[in-house]
Coordinates of C-alpha atoms in Angstrom, one line a residue:
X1 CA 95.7 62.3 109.2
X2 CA 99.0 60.1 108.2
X3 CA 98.0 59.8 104.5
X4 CA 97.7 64.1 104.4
X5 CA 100.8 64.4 105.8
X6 CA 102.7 62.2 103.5
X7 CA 101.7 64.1 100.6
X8 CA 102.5 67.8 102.4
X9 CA 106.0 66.2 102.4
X10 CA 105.8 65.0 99.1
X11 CA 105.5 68.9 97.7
X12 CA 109.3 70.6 96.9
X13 CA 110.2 72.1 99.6
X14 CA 109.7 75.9 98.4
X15 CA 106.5 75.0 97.2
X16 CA 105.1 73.1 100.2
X17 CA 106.1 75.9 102.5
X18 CA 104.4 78.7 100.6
X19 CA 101.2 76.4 100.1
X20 CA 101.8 75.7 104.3
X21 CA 101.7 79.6 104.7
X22 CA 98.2 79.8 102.8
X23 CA 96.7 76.8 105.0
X24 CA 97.7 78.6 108.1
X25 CA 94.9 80.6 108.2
X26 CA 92.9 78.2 109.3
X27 CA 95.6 76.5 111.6
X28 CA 96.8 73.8 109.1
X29 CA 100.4 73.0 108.5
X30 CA 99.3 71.1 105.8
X31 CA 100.5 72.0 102.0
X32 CA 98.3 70.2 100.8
X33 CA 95.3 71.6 102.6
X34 CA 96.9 75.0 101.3
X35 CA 96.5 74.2 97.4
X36 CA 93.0 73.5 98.0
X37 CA 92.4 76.7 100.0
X38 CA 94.3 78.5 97.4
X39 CA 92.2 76.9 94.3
X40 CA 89.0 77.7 96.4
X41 CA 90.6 81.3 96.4
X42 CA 90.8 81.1 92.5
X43 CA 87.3 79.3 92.2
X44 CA 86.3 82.4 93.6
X45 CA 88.2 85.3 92.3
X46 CA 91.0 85.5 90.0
X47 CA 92.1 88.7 91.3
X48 CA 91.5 87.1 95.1
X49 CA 93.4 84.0 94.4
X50 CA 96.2 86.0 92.7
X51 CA 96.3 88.6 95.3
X52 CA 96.5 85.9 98.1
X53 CA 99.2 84.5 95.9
X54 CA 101.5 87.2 95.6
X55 CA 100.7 88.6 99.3
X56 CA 102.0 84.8 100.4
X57 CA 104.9 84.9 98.4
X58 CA 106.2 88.4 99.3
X59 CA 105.5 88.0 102.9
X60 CA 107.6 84.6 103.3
X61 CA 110.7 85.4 100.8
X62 CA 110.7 89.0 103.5
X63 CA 110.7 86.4 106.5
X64 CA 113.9 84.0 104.8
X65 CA 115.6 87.8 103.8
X66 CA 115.3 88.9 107.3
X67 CA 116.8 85.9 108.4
X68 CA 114.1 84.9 110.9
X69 CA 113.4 81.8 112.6
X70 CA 113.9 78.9 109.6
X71 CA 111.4 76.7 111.9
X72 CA 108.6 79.2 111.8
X73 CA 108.8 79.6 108.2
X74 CA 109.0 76.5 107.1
X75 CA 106.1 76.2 109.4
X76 CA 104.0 78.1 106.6
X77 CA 103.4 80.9 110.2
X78 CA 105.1 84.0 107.8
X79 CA 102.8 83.3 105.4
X80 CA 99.8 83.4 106.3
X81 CA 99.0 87.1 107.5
X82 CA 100.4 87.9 103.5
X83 CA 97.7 85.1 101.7
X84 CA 95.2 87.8 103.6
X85 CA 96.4 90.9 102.9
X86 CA 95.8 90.5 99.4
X87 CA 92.6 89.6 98.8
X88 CA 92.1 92.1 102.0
X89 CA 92.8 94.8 99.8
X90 CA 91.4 93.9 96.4
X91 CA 88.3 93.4 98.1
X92 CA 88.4 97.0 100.0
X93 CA 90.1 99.8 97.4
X94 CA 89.7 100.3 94.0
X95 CA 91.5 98.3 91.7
X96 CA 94.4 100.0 90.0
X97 CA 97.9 98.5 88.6
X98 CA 99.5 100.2 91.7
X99 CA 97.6 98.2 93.9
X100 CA 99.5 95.4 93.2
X101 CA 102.7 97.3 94.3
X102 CA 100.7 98.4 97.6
X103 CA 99.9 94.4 98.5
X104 CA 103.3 93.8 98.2
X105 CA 104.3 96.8 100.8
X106 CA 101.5 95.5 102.9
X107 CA 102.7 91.8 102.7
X108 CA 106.7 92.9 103.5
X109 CA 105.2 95.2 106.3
X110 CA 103.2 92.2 108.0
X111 CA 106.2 89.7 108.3
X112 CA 108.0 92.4 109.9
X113 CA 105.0 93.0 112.4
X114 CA 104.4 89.3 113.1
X115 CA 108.2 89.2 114.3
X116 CA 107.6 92.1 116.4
X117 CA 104.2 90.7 117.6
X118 CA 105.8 87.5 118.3
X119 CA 109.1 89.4 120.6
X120 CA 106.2 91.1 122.3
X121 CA 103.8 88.2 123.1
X122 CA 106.4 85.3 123.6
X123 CA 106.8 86.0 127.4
X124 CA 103.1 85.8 127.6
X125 CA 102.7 82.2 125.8
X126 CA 100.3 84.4 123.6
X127 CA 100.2 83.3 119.6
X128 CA 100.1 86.9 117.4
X129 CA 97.7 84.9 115.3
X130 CA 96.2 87.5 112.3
X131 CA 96.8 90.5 114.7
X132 CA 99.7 91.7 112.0
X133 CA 97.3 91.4 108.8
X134 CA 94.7 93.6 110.7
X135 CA 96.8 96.5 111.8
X136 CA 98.7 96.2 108.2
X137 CA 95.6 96.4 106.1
X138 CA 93.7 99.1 108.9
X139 CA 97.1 101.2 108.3
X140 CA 96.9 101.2 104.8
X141 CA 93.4 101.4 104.3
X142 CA 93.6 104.8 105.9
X143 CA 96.8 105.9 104.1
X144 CA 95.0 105.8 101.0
X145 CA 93.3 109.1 101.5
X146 CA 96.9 110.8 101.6
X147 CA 97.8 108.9 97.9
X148 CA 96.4 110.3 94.6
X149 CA 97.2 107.2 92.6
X150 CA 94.7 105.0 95.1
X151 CA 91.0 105.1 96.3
X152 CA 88.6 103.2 98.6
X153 CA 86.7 100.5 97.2
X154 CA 82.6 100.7 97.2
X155 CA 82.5 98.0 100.1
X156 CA 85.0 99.9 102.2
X157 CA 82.7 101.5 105.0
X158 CA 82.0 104.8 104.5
X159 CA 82.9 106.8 108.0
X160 CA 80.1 107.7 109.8
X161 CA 77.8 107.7 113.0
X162 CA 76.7 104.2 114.0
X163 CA 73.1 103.9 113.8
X164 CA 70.2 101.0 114.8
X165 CA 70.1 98.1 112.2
X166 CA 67.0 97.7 110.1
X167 CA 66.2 94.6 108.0
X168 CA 66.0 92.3 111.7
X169 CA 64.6 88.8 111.1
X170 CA 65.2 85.5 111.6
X171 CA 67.4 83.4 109.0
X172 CA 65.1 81.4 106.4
X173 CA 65.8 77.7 106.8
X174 CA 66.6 77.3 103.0
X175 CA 69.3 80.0 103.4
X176 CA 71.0 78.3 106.5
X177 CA 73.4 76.5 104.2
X178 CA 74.2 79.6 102.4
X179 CA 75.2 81.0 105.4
X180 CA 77.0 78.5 107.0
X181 CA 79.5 77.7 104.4
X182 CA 80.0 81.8 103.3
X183 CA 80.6 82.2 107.0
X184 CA 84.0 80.0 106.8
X185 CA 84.9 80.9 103.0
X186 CA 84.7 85.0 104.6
X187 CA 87.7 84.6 106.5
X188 CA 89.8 84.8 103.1
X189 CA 86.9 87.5 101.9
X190 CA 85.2 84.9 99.7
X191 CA 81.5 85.6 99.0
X192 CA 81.1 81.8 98.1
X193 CA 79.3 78.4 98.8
X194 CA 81.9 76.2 97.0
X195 CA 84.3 78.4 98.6
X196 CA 83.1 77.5 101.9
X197 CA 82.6 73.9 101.4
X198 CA 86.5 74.0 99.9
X199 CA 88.0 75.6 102.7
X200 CA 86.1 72.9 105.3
X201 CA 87.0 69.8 103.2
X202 CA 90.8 71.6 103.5
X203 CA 90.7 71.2 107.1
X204 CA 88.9 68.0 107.6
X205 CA 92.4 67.0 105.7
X206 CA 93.9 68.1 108.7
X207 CA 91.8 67.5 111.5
X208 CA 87.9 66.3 111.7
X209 CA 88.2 68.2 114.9
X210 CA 89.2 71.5 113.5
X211 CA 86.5 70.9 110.8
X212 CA 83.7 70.2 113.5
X213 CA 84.8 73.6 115.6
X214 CA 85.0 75.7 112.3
X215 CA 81.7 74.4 111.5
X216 CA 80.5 75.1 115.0
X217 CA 81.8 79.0 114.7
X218 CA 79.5 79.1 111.8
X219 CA 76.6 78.0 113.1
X220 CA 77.2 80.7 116.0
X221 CA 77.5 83.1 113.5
X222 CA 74.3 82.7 112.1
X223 CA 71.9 81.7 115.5
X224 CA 73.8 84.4 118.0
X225 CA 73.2 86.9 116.0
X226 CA 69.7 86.0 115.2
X227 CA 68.6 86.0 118.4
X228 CA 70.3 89.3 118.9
X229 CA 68.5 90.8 116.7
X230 CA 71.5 91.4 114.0
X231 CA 71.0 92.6 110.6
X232 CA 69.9 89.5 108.3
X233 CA 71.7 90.4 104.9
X234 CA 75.1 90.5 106.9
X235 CA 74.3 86.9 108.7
X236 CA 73.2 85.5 105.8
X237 CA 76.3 86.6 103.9
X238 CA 78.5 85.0 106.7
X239 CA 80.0 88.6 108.1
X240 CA 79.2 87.5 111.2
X241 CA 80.3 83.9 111.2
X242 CA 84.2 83.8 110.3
X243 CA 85.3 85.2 112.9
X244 CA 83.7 82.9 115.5
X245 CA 84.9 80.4 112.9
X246 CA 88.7 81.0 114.1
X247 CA 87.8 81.6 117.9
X248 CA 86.2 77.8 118.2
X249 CA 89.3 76.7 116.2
X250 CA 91.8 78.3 118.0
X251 CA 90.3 77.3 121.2
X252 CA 89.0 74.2 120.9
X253 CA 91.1 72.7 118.7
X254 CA 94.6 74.2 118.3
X255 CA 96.0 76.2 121.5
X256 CA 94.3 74.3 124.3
X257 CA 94.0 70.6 124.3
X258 CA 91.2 69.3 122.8
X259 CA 88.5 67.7 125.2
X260 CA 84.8 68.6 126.1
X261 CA 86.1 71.2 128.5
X262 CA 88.0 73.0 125.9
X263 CA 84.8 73.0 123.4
X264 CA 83.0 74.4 125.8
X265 CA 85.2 76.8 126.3
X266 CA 85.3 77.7 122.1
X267 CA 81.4 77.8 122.2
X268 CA 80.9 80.4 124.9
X269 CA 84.1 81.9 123.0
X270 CA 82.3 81.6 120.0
X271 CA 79.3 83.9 121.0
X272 CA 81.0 86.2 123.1
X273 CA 83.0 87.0 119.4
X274 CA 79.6 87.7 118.0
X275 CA 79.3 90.5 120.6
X276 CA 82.4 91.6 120.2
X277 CA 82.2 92.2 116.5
X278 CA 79.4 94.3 116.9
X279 CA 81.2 96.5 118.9
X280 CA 84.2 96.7 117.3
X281 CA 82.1 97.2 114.2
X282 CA 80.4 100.7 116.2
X283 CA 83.5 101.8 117.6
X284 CA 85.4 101.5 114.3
X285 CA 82.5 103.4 112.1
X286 CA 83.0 106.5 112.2
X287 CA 86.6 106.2 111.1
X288 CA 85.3 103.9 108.0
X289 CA 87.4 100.6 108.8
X290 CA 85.9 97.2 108.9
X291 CA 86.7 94.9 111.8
X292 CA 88.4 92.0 109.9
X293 CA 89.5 89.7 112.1
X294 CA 90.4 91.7 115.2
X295 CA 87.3 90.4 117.2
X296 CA 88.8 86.9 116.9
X297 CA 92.2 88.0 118.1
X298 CA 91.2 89.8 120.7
X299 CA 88.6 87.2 122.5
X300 CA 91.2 84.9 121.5
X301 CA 93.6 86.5 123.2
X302 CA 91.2 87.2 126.4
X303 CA 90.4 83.6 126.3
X304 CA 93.9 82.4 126.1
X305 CA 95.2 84.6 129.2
X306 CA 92.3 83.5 130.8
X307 CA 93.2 79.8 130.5
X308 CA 96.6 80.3 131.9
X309 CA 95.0 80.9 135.3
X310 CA 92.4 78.4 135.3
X311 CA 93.3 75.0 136.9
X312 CA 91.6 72.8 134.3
X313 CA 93.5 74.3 131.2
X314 CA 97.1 76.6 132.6
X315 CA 99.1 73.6 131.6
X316 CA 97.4 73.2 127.9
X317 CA 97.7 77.1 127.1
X318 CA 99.1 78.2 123.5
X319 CA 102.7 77.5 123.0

């Protein structure tokens, strides 16, 4: 939209691109879009929306101090893995003034492994996407159990053998809101209705597109799993709707040209996430790590290779 792009340039220039760096997490270059997913982030944590803020900060001032690509920072893409490595870890170990020093680490460590990502991917027309933040957070996570001065957090998942699910039903109609919106505000780790409605009215900014295939990742969240036979505390808390929530926007709307084909494409993306996630979530038990965001970045990634052999979308593949 003209009129949201206007005001992204109105912001000072430092300003609009850490606020660009916060809205590229769901795909917006938009500072603008950024301040309101950053208040959500506040709405819905203090600690959250501080932890996103500092993680943002740190990892973009590491990306101008390493002198890398002016274009890609100003672009808000340096800043984006750090807005989620904060609240990552707030959310997962156990507060503790330290922690702050460990979010920046972790936000200093993912700009340096975006630009690696990015040297390693770029032949392949592959984006890194929030492949840095995972393996950051998944490597610090773990190197908490070597550090006296830091613990896990109650919601970090114990290690252990996966079992069956219990608690199978279908999703009450009066909770289907509930879990639609907490199933886009999870991608930042908000537990939050207004959260959720936030982060969509951010995007809509940006794109009604984006907005309709974010909305769409959500509602695969809650009916794939459902008819899989998923756990219905976790799909009604949105855990498995955010990251279907990226997959539909990254393929329908951002990396291959938007048409009916390419929505297509994002649905069946969409559910085969679901199923991915669920793996993931088994294969990563019994060393006690939650799947974050990996299940989108790797069907993502399958997707996007994929595309760049098909005739109806190799010339529309992620730049």
């Amino acid at each position: 939209m003209n009129w949201s792009s206007s005001i992204d340039g109105a912001f000072p220039k430092p300003l609009r691109v850490i606020l660009r760096g916060v809205g590229q997490v769901f795909f917006c270059c938009n500072a603008l879009t950024g301040l309101i997913f950053l208040v959500a982030l506040y709405i819905g944590g203090l600690s959250a929306g501080a932890a996103a803020t500092v993680g943002v900060i740190t990892s973009t001032v590491t990306a101008y101090l390493l002198g890398f690509s002016e274009d890609d920072i100003d672009a808000g893409l340096y800043g984006f893995n750090g807005t989620l490595v904060g609240p990552c870890l707030f959310l997962f170990l156990e507060h503790s003034p330290q922690l702050w020093l460990y979010v920046v680490l972790a936000s200093i460590l993912s700009t340096v492994v975006l630009a690696a990502m990015m040297r390693i991917l770029q032949p392949y027309n592959v984006p890194a996407s929030t492949s840095p933040f995972v393996l950051t957070c998944w490597m610090f996570m773990i190197a908490v159990y070597a550090f006296d001065s830091f613990s896990r957090g109650a919601i970090l998942p114990t290690p252990l053998i996966p079992s069956e699910v219990s608690g199978v039903a279908a999703v009450p109609v009066d909770m289907w809101v509930t879990a639609l919106t907490k199933g886009v505000a999870e991608v930042m780790f908000a537990d939050s209705i207004i959260v959720g409605i936030l982060f969509l009215t951010g995007i809509a900014i940006v794109s009604l597109r984006g907005a309709a295939m974010a909305l769409g990742g959500a509602v695969v969240g809650i009916i794939v799993p459902t008819l899989l036979g998923a756990n219905q505390t976790l799909i009604e808390m949105g855990l498995y709707g955010f990251n279907p929530v990226l997959t539909m926007m990254a393929i329908g709307w951002v990396f291959l040209k938007p048409s009916g084909r390419s929505a297509v494409l994002a649905l069946l993306a969409g559910i085969l996430t679901v199923v991915c996630q669920a793996g993931l979530a088994n294969f990563l038990a019994p060393v006690g790590l939650p799947t974050l965001t990996f299940p989108f970045v790797l069907v993502m990634w399958m997707f996007l290779f994929a595309a760049a052999k098909s005739k109806y979308w190799s010339d529309t593949a992620a730049k």
